[in-house]
Amino acid sequence: MIKGITESITVPSLINLDFSDVRTILQAGGTSTVFYGENAENDTQRLISETLNNPLLEVDYRGANGALIHISAGPGLRLRTAHEVVEGLTAAMRPDANVIFGVRVDKKYNGILRVLAIMTGVRSPMVDAVRESVSIADVVSDRESQTSIPNEFPRTNRRR
């Protein structure tokens, strides 16, 4: 994933992405995730489905507020195909979502379509569970517990 993101912003492409595009999408806020998919160039629907429905990620992308999408394909890539992929990946996002996409054409992807997408504003049961398990009482301690810490762990002036 990291290699893919790095290549997306550093390797020249037909439609370039750069670090400011990544920053713009991540500043949209909320929980973010990275989606990855690869399939035959002529099967965009399967590519979209497999990318968004990764069994390893428990992420609800419906209502997401931002996406950075990078498509890599061989020289046979049609603009219509790239458009179908972007439309398919963003169909369930908010209507006012910020979507930035880039496209790279490279001979090594001949017959293959690869997609890397960063989406922000997604929901995840795993992240929500962590947020719910932390309360204000856990973060802000009362005055008594602050004064007991030095007594439990006395400081010494010795150097080691």
PDB file of C-alpha atoms in Angstrom:
ATOM      1  CA  MET A   1       0.000   0.000   0.000  1.00  0.00           C
ATOM      2  CA  ILE A   2       2.714   2.449   0.945  1.00  0.00           C
ATOM      3  CA  LYS A   3       4.632   1.709  -2.243  1.00  0.00           C
ATOM      4  CA  GLY A   4       1.455   2.238  -4.263  1.00  0.00           C
ATOM      5  CA  ILE A   5       0.685   5.569  -2.607  1.00  0.00           C
ATOM      6  CA  THR A   6       4.275   6.707  -3.027  1.00  0.00           C
ATOM      7  CA  GLU A   7       4.297   5.768  -6.706  1.00  0.00           C
ATOM      8  CA  SER A   8       0.932   7.461  -7.217  1.00  0.00           C
ATOM      9  CA  ILE A   9       2.358  10.821  -6.206  1.00  0.00           C
ATOM     10  CA  THR A  10       5.953  10.523  -7.468  1.00  0.00           C
ATOM     11  CA  VAL A  11       5.855   8.679 -10.811  1.00  0.00           C
ATOM     12  CA  PRO A  12       4.724  10.798 -13.784  1.00  0.00           C
ATOM     13  CA  SER A  13       1.275   9.797 -15.022  1.00  0.00           C
ATOM     14  CA  LEU A  14      -1.248  10.651 -17.690  1.00  0.00           C
ATOM     15  CA  ILE A  15      -3.226  12.508 -14.988  1.00  0.00           C
ATOM     16  CA  ASN A  16      -0.825  13.301 -12.138  1.00  0.00           C
ATOM     17  CA  LEU A  17      -1.452  13.282  -8.412  1.00  0.00           C
ATOM     18  CA  ASP A  18       0.845  14.933  -5.919  1.00  0.00           C
ATOM     19  CA  PHE A  19       1.287  15.275  -2.176  1.00  0.00           C
ATOM     20  CA  SER A  20      -1.014  18.291  -1.984  1.00  0.00           C
ATOM     21  CA  ASP A  21      -3.829  16.105  -3.392  1.00  0.00           C
ATOM     22  CA  VAL A  22      -3.243  13.557  -0.617  1.00  0.00           C
ATOM     23  CA  ARG A  23      -3.213  16.334   1.974  1.00  0.00           C
ATOM     24  CA  THR A  24      -6.426  17.848   0.573  1.00  0.00           C
ATOM     25  CA  ILE A  25      -8.287  14.538   0.829  1.00  0.00           C
ATOM     26  CA  LEU A  26      -6.975  13.704   4.298  1.00  0.00           C
ATOM     27  CA  GLN A  27      -7.934  17.170   5.563  1.00  0.00           C
ATOM     28  CA  ALA A  28     -11.551  16.336   4.684  1.00  0.00           C
ATOM     29  CA  GLY A  29     -11.423  14.609   8.052  1.00  0.00           C
ATOM     30  CA  GLY A  30     -12.853  11.602   9.730  1.00  0.00           C
ATOM     31  CA  THR A  31     -11.694   8.026   9.662  1.00  0.00           C
ATOM     32  CA  SER A  32      -9.687   7.133   6.564  1.00  0.00           C
ATOM     33  CA  THR A  33      -8.841   3.888   4.843  1.00  0.00           C
ATOM     34  CA  VAL A  34      -6.998   2.657   1.776  1.00  0.00           C
ATOM     35  CA  PHE A  35      -8.698   0.418  -0.761  1.00  0.00           C
ATOM     36  CA  TYR A  36      -6.771  -1.648  -3.301  1.00  0.00           C
ATOM     37  CA  GLY A  37      -8.006  -3.691  -6.230  1.00  0.00           C
ATOM     38  CA  GLU A  38      -6.582  -5.370  -9.311  1.00  0.00           C
ATOM     39  CA  ASN A  39      -8.370  -7.209 -12.093  1.00  0.00           C
ATOM     40  CA  ALA A  40      -8.636  -7.631 -15.844  1.00  0.00           C
ATOM     41  CA  GLU A  41      -8.942  -4.389 -17.773  1.00  0.00           C
ATOM     42  CA  ASN A  42     -12.255  -5.392 -19.330  1.00  0.00           C
ATOM     43  CA  ASP A  43     -14.074  -6.252 -16.065  1.00  0.00           C
ATOM     44  CA  THR A  44     -14.565  -2.928 -14.295  1.00  0.00           C
ATOM     45  CA  GLN A  45     -17.649  -3.984 -12.303  1.00  0.00           C
ATOM     46  CA  ARG A  46     -15.818  -6.884 -10.696  1.00  0.00           C
ATOM     47  CA  LEU A  47     -12.832  -4.646  -9.969  1.00  0.00           C
ATOM     48  CA  ILE A  48     -15.055  -2.085  -8.233  1.00  0.00           C
ATOM     49  CA  SER A  49     -16.884  -4.745  -6.231  1.00  0.00           C
ATOM     50  CA  GLU A  50     -13.701  -6.495  -5.076  1.00  0.00           C
ATOM     51  CA  THR A  51     -12.013  -3.207  -4.215  1.00  0.00           C
ATOM     52  CA  LEU A  52     -14.836  -1.903  -2.042  1.00  0.00           C
ATOM     53  CA  ASN A  53     -15.777  -5.231  -0.434  1.00  0.00           C
ATOM     54  CA  ASN A  54     -12.430  -6.327   0.931  1.00  0.00           C
ATOM     55  CA  PRO A  55     -13.042  -9.116   3.482  1.00  0.00           C
ATOM     56  CA  LEU A  56     -10.098  -7.931   5.590  1.00  0.00           C
ATOM     57  CA  LEU A  57     -11.557  -4.468   6.162  1.00  0.00           C
ATOM     58  CA  GLU A  58     -14.677  -3.774   8.175  1.00  0.00           C
ATOM     59  CA  VAL A  59     -15.338  -0.399   6.615  1.00  0.00           C
ATOM     60  CA  ASP A  60     -18.566   1.266   5.563  1.00  0.00           C
ATOM     61  CA  TYR A  61     -17.627   3.657   2.767  1.00  0.00           C
ATOM     62  CA  ARG A  62     -21.209   4.875   2.182  1.00  0.00           C
ATOM     63  CA  GLY A  63     -21.363   8.571   2.934  1.00  0.00           C
ATOM     64  CA  ALA A  64     -17.604   9.107   2.702  1.00  0.00           C
ATOM     65  CA  ASN A  65     -16.627  12.739   2.224  1.00  0.00           C
ATOM     66  CA  GLY A  66     -13.393  12.454   0.230  1.00  0.00           C
ATOM     67  CA  ALA A  67     -11.508  10.128  -2.101  1.00  0.00           C
ATOM     68  CA  LEU A  68      -8.154  10.081  -3.818  1.00  0.00           C
ATOM     69  CA  ILE A  69      -8.250   7.477  -6.589  1.00  0.00           C
ATOM     70  CA  HIS A  70      -5.295   6.352  -8.693  1.00  0.00           C
ATOM     71  CA  ILE A  71      -5.792   4.020 -11.638  1.00  0.00           C
ATOM     72  CA  SER A  72      -2.918   2.174 -13.320  1.00  0.00           C
ATOM     73  CA  ALA A  73      -3.478   0.349 -16.602  1.00  0.00           C
ATOM     74  CA  GLY A  74      -1.829  -0.741 -19.824  1.00  0.00           C
ATOM     75  CA  PRO A  75      -1.712   1.214 -23.092  1.00  0.00           C
ATOM     76  CA  GLY A  76      -5.161  -0.095 -24.060  1.00  0.00           C
ATOM     77  CA  LEU A  77      -6.913   1.887 -21.315  1.00  0.00           C
ATOM     78  CA  ARG A  78      -9.876   3.863 -22.565  1.00  0.00           C
ATOM     79  CA  LEU A  79     -10.986   7.048 -20.876  1.00  0.00           C
ATOM     80  CA  ARG A  80     -14.455   5.521 -20.585  1.00  0.00           C
ATOM     81  CA  THR A  81     -13.014   2.657 -18.505  1.00  0.00           C
ATOM     82  CA  ALA A  82     -11.271   5.064 -16.107  1.00  0.00           C
ATOM     83  CA  HIS A  83     -14.505   7.048 -15.803  1.00  0.00           C
ATOM     84  CA  GLU A  84     -16.503   3.866 -15.008  1.00  0.00           C
ATOM     85  CA  VAL A  85     -14.070   2.965 -12.238  1.00  0.00           C
ATOM     86  CA  VAL A  86     -14.192   6.417 -10.647  1.00  0.00           C
ATOM     87  CA  GLU A  87     -17.993   6.542 -10.913  1.00  0.00           C
ATOM     88  CA  GLY A  88     -18.323   3.049  -9.423  1.00  0.00           C
ATOM     89  CA  LEU A  89     -16.020   3.772  -6.488  1.00  0.00           C
ATOM     90  CA  THR A  90     -17.709   7.070  -5.647  1.00  0.00           C
ATOM     91  CA  ALA A  91     -21.370   6.160  -6.283  1.00  0.00           C
ATOM     92  CA  ALA A  92     -22.168   5.657  -2.574  1.00  0.00           C
ATOM     93  CA  MET A  93     -20.237   8.679  -1.352  1.00  0.00           C
ATOM     94  CA  ARG A  94     -21.833  11.964  -0.330  1.00  0.00           C
ATOM     95  CA  PRO A  95     -22.938  14.096  -3.296  1.00  0.00           C
ATOM     96  CA  ASP A  96     -20.655  16.939  -2.151  1.00  0.00           C
ATOM     97  CA  ALA A  97     -17.621  14.665  -1.593  1.00  0.00           C
ATOM     98  CA  ASN A  98     -14.242  15.878  -2.797  1.00  0.00           C
ATOM     99  CA  VAL A  99     -12.912  13.369  -5.350  1.00  0.00           C
ATOM    100  CA  ILE A 100      -9.494  13.638  -6.963  1.00  0.00           C
ATOM    101  CA  PHE A 101      -8.255  11.001  -9.387  1.00  0.00           C
ATOM    102  CA  GLY A 102      -5.161  10.229 -11.402  1.00  0.00           C
ATOM    103  CA  VAL A 103      -4.390   7.787 -14.192  1.00  0.00           C
ATOM    104  CA  ARG A 104      -1.112   6.123 -15.169  1.00  0.00           C
ATOM    105  CA  VAL A 105      -0.611   4.217 -18.403  1.00  0.00           C
ATOM    106  CA  ASP A 106       2.283   1.752 -18.272  1.00  0.00           C
ATOM    107  CA  LYS A 107       3.178  -1.235 -20.459  1.00  0.00           C
ATOM    108  CA  LYS A 108       3.752  -3.437 -17.393  1.00  0.00           C
ATOM    109  CA  TYR A 109      -0.018  -3.265 -16.687  1.00  0.00           C
ATOM    110  CA  ASN A 110      -0.991  -4.547 -20.129  1.00  0.00           C
ATOM    111  CA  GLY A 111      -4.473  -6.090 -19.773  1.00  0.00           C
ATOM    112  CA  ILE A 112      -4.571  -5.269 -16.037  1.00  0.00           C
ATOM    113  CA  LEU A 113      -6.428  -2.533 -14.222  1.00  0.00           C
ATOM    114  CA  ARG A 114      -5.153  -1.572 -10.767  1.00  0.00           C
ATOM    115  CA  VAL A 115      -6.876   0.840  -8.391  1.00  0.00           C
ATOM    116  CA  LEU A 116      -5.639   2.446  -5.205  1.00  0.00           C
ATOM    117  CA  ALA A 117      -8.111   4.659  -3.341  1.00  0.00           C
ATOM    118  CA  ILE A 118      -7.841   6.615  -0.110  1.00  0.00           C
ATOM    119  CA  MET A 119     -11.279   7.439   1.308  1.00  0.00           C
ATOM    120  CA  THR A 120     -12.032   9.724   4.240  1.00  0.00           C
ATOM    121  CA  GLY A 121     -15.148  10.012   6.330  1.00  0.00           C
ATOM    122  CA  VAL A 122     -15.722   6.256   6.353  1.00  0.00           C
ATOM    123  CA  ARG A 123     -17.149   4.331   9.300  1.00  0.00           C
ATOM    124  CA  SER A 124     -15.633   1.280  10.933  1.00  0.00           C
ATOM    125  CA  PRO A 125     -17.095  -0.784  13.781  1.00  0.00           C
ATOM    126  CA  MET A 126     -13.578  -1.403  15.052  1.00  0.00           C
ATOM    127  CA  VAL A 127     -12.746   2.314  15.292  1.00  0.00           C
ATOM    128  CA  ASP A 128     -16.167   3.131  16.747  1.00  0.00           C
ATOM    129  CA  ALA A 129     -15.661   0.500  19.477  1.00  0.00           C
ATOM    130  CA  VAL A 130     -12.361   2.077  20.492  1.00  0.00           C
ATOM    131  CA  ARG A 131     -13.916   5.546  20.608  1.00  0.00           C
ATOM    132  CA  GLU A 132     -16.771   4.307  22.810  1.00  0.00           C
ATOM    133  CA  SER A 133     -14.458   2.497  25.230  1.00  0.00           C
ATOM    134  CA  VAL A 134     -12.558   5.675  26.119  1.00  0.00           C
ATOM    135  CA  SER A 135     -14.420   8.075  28.368  1.00  0.00           C
ATOM    136  CA  ILE A 136     -13.620  11.496  29.727  1.00  0.00           C
ATOM    137  CA  ALA A 137     -13.014   9.898  33.128  1.00  0.00           C
ATOM    138  CA  ASP A 138     -10.254   7.794  31.555  1.00  0.00           C
ATOM    139  CA  VAL A 139      -8.563  10.803  30.020  1.00  0.00           C
ATOM    140  CA  VAL A 140      -8.973  13.399  32.748  1.00  0.00           C
ATOM    141  CA  SER A 141      -8.089  12.099  36.183  1.00  0.00           C
ATOM    142  CA  ASP A 142      -9.169  13.667  39.443  1.00  0.00           C
ATOM    143  CA  ARG A 143      -6.839  15.588  41.731  1.00  0.00           C
ATOM    144  CA  GLU A 144      -6.229  12.685  44.130  1.00  0.00           C
ATOM    145  CA  SER A 145      -4.816  10.389  41.480  1.00  0.00           C
ATOM    146  CA  GLN A 146      -2.481  13.150  40.289  1.00  0.00           C
ATOM    147  CA  THR A 147      -0.983  13.548  43.740  1.00  0.00           C
ATOM    148  CA  SER A 148      -0.593   9.807  44.316  1.00  0.00           C
ATOM    149  CA  ILE A 149       1.640   9.240  41.299  1.00  0.00           C
ATOM    150  CA  PRO A 150       4.771  10.847  42.823  1.00  0.00           C
ATOM    151  CA  ASN A 151       4.286   8.823  45.999  1.00  0.00           C
ATOM    152  CA  GLU A 152       4.020   5.565  44.082  1.00  0.00           C
ATOM    153  CA  PHE A 153       7.050   6.307  41.911  1.00  0.00           C
ATOM    154  CA  PRO A 154       9.457   8.437  43.928  1.00  0.00           C
ATOM    155  CA  ARG A 155      12.058  10.325  41.917  1.00  0.00           C
ATOM    156  CA  THR A 156      15.679   9.987  42.735  1.00  0.00           C
ATOM    157  CA  ASN A 157      18.357  12.513  42.004  1.00  0.00           C
ATOM    158  CA  ARG A 158      20.855   9.823  41.106  1.00  0.00           C
ATOM    159  CA  ARG A 159      22.141   9.605  37.581  1.00  0.00           C
ATOM    160  CA  ARG A 160      22.416   6.258  35.893  1.00  0.00           C
TER     161      ARG A 160
END
